[in-house]
Amino acid sequence: MASSQQDEDWQSTKAIVLERSCHMFNNPLMSDIEFTCDGSERKIVAHKYVLATSSSVFYKMFYGKLPETKPCVHLDDINAEDLEEFIRFIYTDECNLTTHNAMSVLYLAKKYIVSSLVQKCIKFLEANLAAENAFTVVQQAIRYIEEDLEKKSWDLIELHTYEAVTSDAFTSIDQETLAKLLKRESLNVKEVDLFNAVLKWSEAECSRKGTEANTKNKRTVLGNAIYQIRFASMTLQEFAWNTADSDLLTADEMIFFYQNFSGVERVSEVWNMSERKAKKETFLRCSRFAGHGSFVFDECKPLAHAISVSFSKPVKIHGVRLLGEAGKKYDVRLEVYSQIIENKFRSHEDSPGMSGVDDSPGMSGFDVMLNQSLSQCSCSFQSHHKCQEPSYDLPRIGWLKDCRNEWCYYKVLRCSRAKTWANVCGTRSISSNYFQYSYLT
């Protein structure tokens, strides 16, 4: 099939197998199979042997009892660009994942049973999970039975429901995913806003089915999911101004809820009359140190300190804890990007284990929280603080153990959630112990 006009001695320039395999990616030299996709005239060349060694599906396709004999395989369920990234991974162990192609590449990895690529795609999706794509991710996680990814997606949706249901991705979900959303008891959105989003979804679903977006058709596409909308938790004004104009409820249903608003206690075997509870953000702490004892505080001089932190996934950074002698007051100036916090703080001792080190004793200090949380994967802190009440008694002498036993680099060993890590780089000063963050969408 393929003809070569390349240097016949290229092999000697590739020291390892991976380099030689990378050289052969999308290379017509010795290729014996081509792929085409709908909507593109591109032909992606490959080698049956390489594909078969990475995928049992390809092995059966090319070397099974009924092998594919055609020189070109046409795929109508994927585009050429995503297929190229999939094949790139087979040849190079790398691929260029983006928020636009990760789902398609995951689909191919599942279809052809390339487990290592499946895990790579899932890790990428977890790290890039956001309100704007959460419904796309959760729907695919349900489809591919990726329970961990599904749970993380729902957790994010519950925390940032309004942003998620007002995204373009929401109007594209199927009815099954919509029903699962409406059944959830913890959603951080006003019920009237959720209703309007569901109404918009029903109109989009009618359009996909090629039917008119009238009351009957919208009720049909919603199915029983409509009974999970908590109309009873709306205010009378919200209900009157939104549901009446939508024509989504029948006259009897409108009367039922109006009676409920007027104080007549109504019970329904069909409608969910309970009120949802908004899910609140939980602050998490990462410790800079693996362990500690007592410390020496030179309180006669101001402590100047700088520290940088980076996370393995997007988070909101809320503040940092500075060390100080328990009970003493400190003048503090903290700089984080454009934010400057200047205030007086009293140091106190944490409860055991609060420093992020299991079973550790309390560490004295104080939290300096930002006026507005930062949505970052990394940031830098600069702090200056001086004790207002210096003690000239003999200071306690103790120890502080960093995680790498190196003065310039620290890696957080323990966080409050698994599979999240943070790197912390700072000076030798022990004036900053840990920082507070929460997961970001």
Short mmCIF file of C-alpha atoms in Angstrom, two decimals, residues 56-371:
data_model
loop_
_atom_site.label_atom_id
_atom_site.label_comp_id
_atom_site.label_asym_id
_atom_site.label_seq_id
_atom_site.Cartn_x
_atom_site.Cartn_y
_atom_site.Cartn_z
CA SER A 56 -8.12 -6.54 21.63
CA VAL A 57 -10.85 -5.11 19.40
CA PHE A 58 -8.34 -4.21 16.70
CA TYR A 59 -6.70 -7.62 17.12
CA LYS A 60 -9.98 -9.39 16.38
CA MET A 61 -10.70 -6.95 13.56
CA PHE A 62 -7.42 -7.57 11.75
CA TYR A 63 -6.23 -11.00 12.96
CA GLY A 64 -9.41 -12.75 14.09
CA LYS A 65 -11.37 -15.52 12.39
CA LEU A 66 -13.02 -13.03 10.02
CA PRO A 67 -10.37 -10.33 9.56
CA GLU A 68 -11.05 -7.01 7.85
CA THR A 69 -9.56 -7.22 4.37
CA LYS A 70 -10.49 -3.81 2.98
CA PRO A 71 -7.57 -1.36 2.84
CA CYS A 72 -9.71 1.45 4.28
CA VAL A 73 -12.03 1.48 7.30
CA HIS A 74 -14.72 4.17 7.42
CA LEU A 75 -16.00 5.37 10.81
CA ASP A 76 -19.27 7.28 10.90
CA ASP A 77 -19.40 7.84 14.69
CA ILE A 78 -16.36 10.08 15.16
CA ASN A 79 -14.54 12.95 13.47
CA ALA A 80 -11.04 12.74 11.98
CA GLU A 81 -9.38 15.06 14.51
CA ASP A 82 -10.51 13.02 17.53
CA LEU A 83 -9.63 9.74 15.82
CA GLU A 84 -6.15 11.09 15.15
CA GLU A 85 -5.64 11.84 18.86
CA PHE A 86 -6.83 8.36 19.74
CA ILE A 87 -4.37 6.73 17.35
CA ARG A 88 -1.65 9.13 18.45
CA PHE A 89 -1.95 7.71 21.97
CA ILE A 90 -1.58 4.14 20.69
CA TYR A 91 1.70 5.06 19.01
CA THR A 92 3.15 7.56 21.48
CA ASP A 93 1.43 7.10 24.87
CA GLU A 94 0.46 10.77 24.57
CA CYS A 95 -2.46 12.68 23.09
CA ASN A 96 -3.65 16.28 23.05
CA LEU A 97 -6.75 16.25 25.21
CA THR A 98 -8.97 19.33 25.40
CA THR A 99 -12.35 20.04 26.94
CA HIS A 100 -13.77 19.73 23.42
CA ASN A 101 -12.33 16.34 22.44
CA ALA A 102 -11.90 14.47 25.74
CA MET A 103 -15.37 12.92 25.57
CA SER A 104 -14.90 11.72 22.01
CA VAL A 105 -11.47 10.28 22.77
CA LEU A 106 -12.94 8.57 25.84
CA TYR A 107 -15.65 7.10 23.62
CA LEU A 108 -13.01 5.63 21.29
CA ALA A 109 -10.93 4.36 24.19
CA LYS A 110 -13.99 2.57 25.56
CA LYS A 111 -15.05 1.28 22.15
CA TYR A 112 -11.65 -0.23 21.37
CA ILE A 113 -10.85 -1.16 25.00
CA VAL A 114 -7.69 0.90 25.50
CA SER A 115 -7.80 1.00 29.30
CA SER A 116 -4.80 3.27 29.85
CA LEU A 117 -6.35 5.94 27.63
CA VAL A 118 -9.67 5.57 29.42
CA GLN A 119 -7.94 6.44 32.70
CA LYS A 120 -6.07 9.33 31.12
CA CYS A 121 -9.33 10.78 29.77
CA ILE A 122 -11.12 10.39 33.11
CA LYS A 123 -8.29 12.11 34.99
CA PHE A 124 -8.38 14.95 32.47
CA LEU A 125 -12.14 15.31 32.80
CA GLU A 126 -11.93 15.31 36.60
CA ALA A 127 -9.22 17.97 36.56
CA ASN A 128 -11.18 20.15 34.11
CA LEU A 129 -14.64 19.60 35.53
CA ALA A 130 -16.55 22.89 35.57
CA ALA A 131 -20.12 24.13 35.81
CA GLU A 132 -20.13 24.75 32.06
CA ASN A 133 -19.37 21.12 31.16
CA ALA A 134 -20.62 19.23 34.22
CA PHE A 135 -23.79 17.95 32.55
CA THR A 136 -21.89 16.75 29.50
CA VAL A 137 -19.46 14.89 31.73
CA VAL A 138 -22.07 13.38 34.04
CA GLN A 139 -24.14 12.10 31.14
CA GLN A 140 -21.15 10.35 29.61
CA ALA A 141 -20.08 9.05 33.02
CA ILE A 142 -23.53 7.46 33.37
CA ARG A 143 -23.29 6.03 29.87
CA TYR A 144 -19.88 4.46 30.46
CA ILE A 145 -20.62 3.43 34.07
CA GLU A 146 -17.79 5.55 35.49
CA GLU A 147 -19.20 5.83 39.00
CA ASP A 148 -16.43 7.96 40.54
CA LEU A 149 -16.58 10.49 37.72
CA GLU A 150 -20.37 10.54 37.92
CA LYS A 151 -20.29 11.20 41.67
CA LYS A 152 -17.78 14.03 41.32
CA SER A 153 -19.88 15.57 38.57
CA TRP A 154 -23.05 15.43 40.67
CA ASP A 155 -21.19 16.87 43.68
CA LEU A 156 -20.11 19.81 41.57
CA ILE A 157 -23.59 20.27 40.10
CA GLU A 158 -25.14 20.28 43.57
CA LEU A 159 -22.71 22.95 44.72
CA HIS A 160 -22.96 25.16 41.60
CA THR A 161 -26.41 24.29 40.32
CA TYR A 162 -27.40 27.69 38.98
CA GLU A 163 -24.28 28.01 36.83
CA ALA A 164 -24.70 24.43 35.60
CA VAL A 165 -28.39 24.62 34.63
CA THR A 166 -27.92 27.94 32.84
CA SER A 167 -25.07 26.54 30.73
CA ASP A 168 -25.50 25.44 27.11
CA ALA A 169 -24.63 21.88 28.12
CA PHE A 170 -27.77 21.58 30.25
CA THR A 171 -30.18 21.94 27.33
CA SER A 172 -28.43 19.04 25.58
CA ILE A 173 -28.86 16.37 28.27
CA ASP A 174 -31.29 13.50 27.87
CA GLN A 175 -34.52 13.03 29.83
CA GLU A 176 -32.99 10.37 32.08
CA THR A 177 -30.26 12.74 33.27
CA LEU A 178 -32.82 15.51 33.76
CA ALA A 179 -34.94 13.22 35.95
CA LYS A 180 -31.90 12.32 38.07
CA LEU A 181 -31.16 16.02 38.56
CA LEU A 182 -34.70 16.91 39.64
CA LYS A 183 -34.83 14.05 42.14
CA ARG A 184 -31.80 15.36 44.02
CA GLU A 185 -32.50 16.90 47.41
CA SER A 186 -29.45 19.19 47.55
CA LEU A 187 -29.32 21.76 44.76
CA ASN A 188 -27.86 25.24 45.16
CA VAL A 189 -30.44 27.11 43.06
CA LYS A 190 -33.78 28.80 43.57
CA GLU A 191 -36.58 26.51 42.48
CA VAL A 192 -38.01 29.15 40.16
CA ASP A 193 -34.66 29.41 38.35
CA LEU A 194 -34.51 25.64 38.08
CA PHE A 195 -38.05 25.60 36.66
CA ASN A 196 -37.14 28.17 33.99
CA ALA A 197 -34.07 26.12 33.04
CA VAL A 198 -36.20 22.98 32.76
CA LEU A 199 -38.69 24.89 30.62
CA LYS A 200 -35.87 25.92 28.30
CA TRP A 201 -34.67 22.30 28.19
CA SER A 202 -38.16 21.08 27.18
CA GLU A 203 -38.22 23.52 24.28
CA ALA A 204 -34.78 22.32 23.12
CA GLU A 205 -35.88 18.69 23.42
CA CYS A 206 -38.98 19.35 21.30
CA SER A 207 -36.73 20.92 18.68
CA ARG A 208 -34.46 17.84 18.69
CA LYS A 209 -37.48 15.63 18.18
CA GLY A 210 -38.80 17.84 15.40
CA THR A 211 -42.05 18.69 17.16
CA GLU A 212 -43.72 21.99 18.04
CA ALA A 213 -42.84 23.30 21.50
CA ASN A 214 -46.44 23.48 22.73
CA THR A 215 -47.76 22.57 26.17
CA LYS A 216 -48.65 18.99 25.26
CA ASN A 217 -45.29 18.21 23.66
CA LYS A 218 -43.30 19.85 26.44
CA ARG A 219 -45.17 17.78 29.06
CA THR A 220 -44.52 14.69 26.93
CA VAL A 221 -40.74 15.19 26.74
CA LEU A 222 -40.56 16.00 30.46
CA GLY A 223 -42.46 12.85 31.42
CA ASN A 224 -42.67 12.13 35.14
CA ALA A 225 -39.63 14.32 35.80
CA ILE A 226 -41.95 17.35 36.06
CA TYR A 227 -43.38 15.99 39.31
CA GLN A 228 -39.96 16.48 40.94
CA ILE A 229 -40.06 20.25 40.46
CA ARG A 230 -40.73 21.68 43.92
CA PHE A 231 -43.39 24.28 43.04
CA ALA A 232 -44.49 24.33 46.68
CA SER A 233 -41.11 25.77 47.73
CA MET A 234 -41.49 28.82 45.45
CA THR A 235 -42.96 32.05 46.72
CA LEU A 236 -46.49 32.91 45.58
CA GLN A 237 -45.10 35.70 43.41
CA GLU A 238 -42.50 33.43 41.79
CA PHE A 239 -45.14 30.81 41.08
CA ALA A 240 -47.68 33.28 39.66
CA TRP A 241 -45.23 35.15 37.44
CA ASN A 242 -43.47 32.12 35.99
CA THR A 243 -45.72 29.07 35.85
CA ALA A 244 -48.87 30.85 34.66
CA ASP A 245 -47.16 32.23 31.56
CA SER A 246 -45.51 28.87 30.80
CA ASP A 247 -48.86 27.03 30.39
CA LEU A 248 -47.00 23.93 31.55
CA LEU A 249 -49.42 23.14 34.37
CA THR A 250 -53.08 22.32 33.93
CA ALA A 251 -55.80 24.45 35.52
CA ASP A 252 -56.36 21.85 38.25
CA GLU A 253 -52.63 21.74 39.01
CA MET A 254 -52.50 25.55 39.26
CA ILE A 255 -55.45 25.55 41.69
CA PHE A 256 -53.79 22.82 43.77
CA PHE A 257 -50.64 24.90 44.32
CA TYR A 258 -52.52 28.18 44.81
CA GLN A 259 -54.47 26.50 47.62
CA ASN A 260 -51.20 25.36 49.12
CA PHE A 261 -49.87 28.95 49.03
CA SER A 262 -53.06 30.22 50.69
CA GLY A 263 -52.39 28.08 53.75
CA VAL A 264 -54.50 25.05 52.90
CA GLU A 265 -52.23 22.09 53.62
CA ARG A 266 -52.26 19.89 50.55
CA VAL A 267 -50.83 16.38 50.26
CA SER A 268 -49.99 14.88 46.89
CA GLU A 269 -49.14 11.35 45.84
CA VAL A 270 -47.73 12.71 42.58
CA TRP A 271 -45.96 16.00 43.27
CA ASN A 272 -42.85 16.24 45.40
CA MET A 273 -43.79 18.79 48.07
CA SER A 274 -40.50 18.80 49.97
CA GLU A 275 -38.03 21.67 49.94
CA ARG A 276 -34.49 21.25 48.67
CA LYS A 277 -31.51 22.13 50.82
CA ALA A 278 -28.65 24.07 49.28
CA LYS A 279 -25.26 22.40 49.49
CA LYS A 280 -22.60 24.57 51.10
CA GLU A 281 -18.92 24.76 50.27
CA THR A 282 -16.66 22.97 52.70
CA PHE A 283 -13.31 24.56 53.47
CA LEU A 284 -10.35 22.22 53.22
CA ARG A 285 -6.90 22.69 54.68
CA CYS A 286 -3.55 21.58 53.33
CA SER A 287 -0.61 21.54 55.69
CA ARG A 288 2.79 22.72 54.54
CA PHE A 289 4.60 20.55 57.06
CA ALA A 290 4.67 16.82 57.74
CA GLY A 291 5.13 17.32 61.48
CA HIS A 292 6.00 19.86 64.12
CA GLY A 293 6.87 20.36 67.74
CA SER A 294 7.34 23.64 69.60
CA PHE A 295 8.85 26.70 67.93
CA VAL A 296 11.11 29.68 68.47
CA PHE A 297 9.43 33.02 67.70
CA ASP A 298 11.70 36.02 67.39
CA GLU A 299 9.06 38.59 68.26
CA CYS A 300 11.34 41.59 68.36
CA LYS A 301 11.56 41.68 64.56
CA PRO A 302 8.81 41.65 61.92
CA LEU A 303 8.51 38.35 60.03
CA ALA A 304 8.60 38.76 56.25
CA HIS A 305 7.59 35.68 54.35
CA ALA A 306 6.66 34.55 50.83
CA ILE A 307 5.06 31.29 49.78
CA SER A 308 3.70 29.84 46.52
CA VAL A 309 1.22 27.02 46.13
CA SER A 310 -0.03 25.04 43.12
CA PHE A 311 -2.83 22.47 42.96
CA SER A 312 -3.45 19.45 40.77
CA LYS A 313 -6.97 20.70 40.01
CA PRO A 314 -8.83 24.04 40.01
CA VAL A 315 -9.69 25.30 43.49
CA LYS A 316 -10.79 28.45 45.26
CA ILE A 317 -8.15 29.77 47.64
CA HIS A 318 -9.68 31.41 50.70
CA GLY A 319 -6.75 32.25 52.95
CA VAL A 320 -3.56 31.28 54.73
CA ARG A 321 -2.61 30.54 58.33
CA LEU A 322 0.34 32.31 59.89
CA LEU A 323 2.16 31.07 62.95
CA GLY A 324 2.46 32.96 66.18
CA GLU A 325 2.63 32.47 69.91
CA ALA A 326 -0.74 31.52 71.39
CA GLY A 327 -2.60 34.46 72.96
CA LYS A 328 -0.45 37.20 71.40
CA LYS A 329 -1.69 39.91 68.99
CA TYR A 330 -0.02 40.53 65.62
CA ASP A 331 -0.06 43.34 63.08
CA VAL A 332 -0.37 41.65 59.68
CA ARG A 333 -0.07 42.73 56.06
CA LEU A 334 -0.88 39.96 53.54
CA GLU A 335 -0.50 40.46 49.78
CA VAL A 336 -2.03 38.04 47.25
CA TYR A 337 -2.03 39.35 43.70
CA SER A 338 -4.04 42.59 43.84
CA GLN A 339 -5.53 41.89 47.27
CA ILE A 340 -3.94 43.43 50.36
CA ILE A 341 -5.19 42.55 53.82
CA GLU A 342 -3.96 44.68 56.73
CA ASN A 343 -5.37 43.92 60.16
CA LYS A 344 -4.65 42.84 63.72
CA PHE A 345 -4.99 39.17 64.67
CA ARG A 346 -4.75 37.23 67.91
CA SER A 347 -2.95 33.90 67.74
CA HIS A 348 -4.62 30.83 69.19
CA GLU A 349 -3.93 27.12 69.27
CA ASP A 350 -5.65 24.76 66.85
CA SER A 351 -7.40 21.61 67.90
CA PRO A 352 -5.31 18.43 67.50
CA GLY A 353 -5.11 17.28 63.91
CA MET A 354 -6.31 20.58 62.43
CA SER A 355 -2.91 21.35 60.96
CA GLY A 356 -3.41 18.67 58.34
CA VAL A 357 -1.12 16.15 60.02
CA ASP A 358 -3.02 13.23 61.51
CA ASP A 359 -2.91 13.02 65.31
CA SER A 360 -0.71 16.12 65.48
CA PRO A 361 -0.89 18.46 68.48
CA GLY A 362 -2.44 21.87 67.99
CA MET A 363 -0.28 24.53 66.32
CA SER A 364 -0.67 28.12 67.47
CA GLY A 365 -1.38 30.75 64.85
CA PHE A 366 -4.19 32.68 63.15
CA ASP A 367 -6.12 32.53 59.90
CA VAL A 368 -5.91 35.44 57.47
CA MET A 369 -8.82 35.09 55.07
CA LEU A 370 -9.05 36.85 51.71
CA ASN A 371 -11.81 39.36 51.10
#
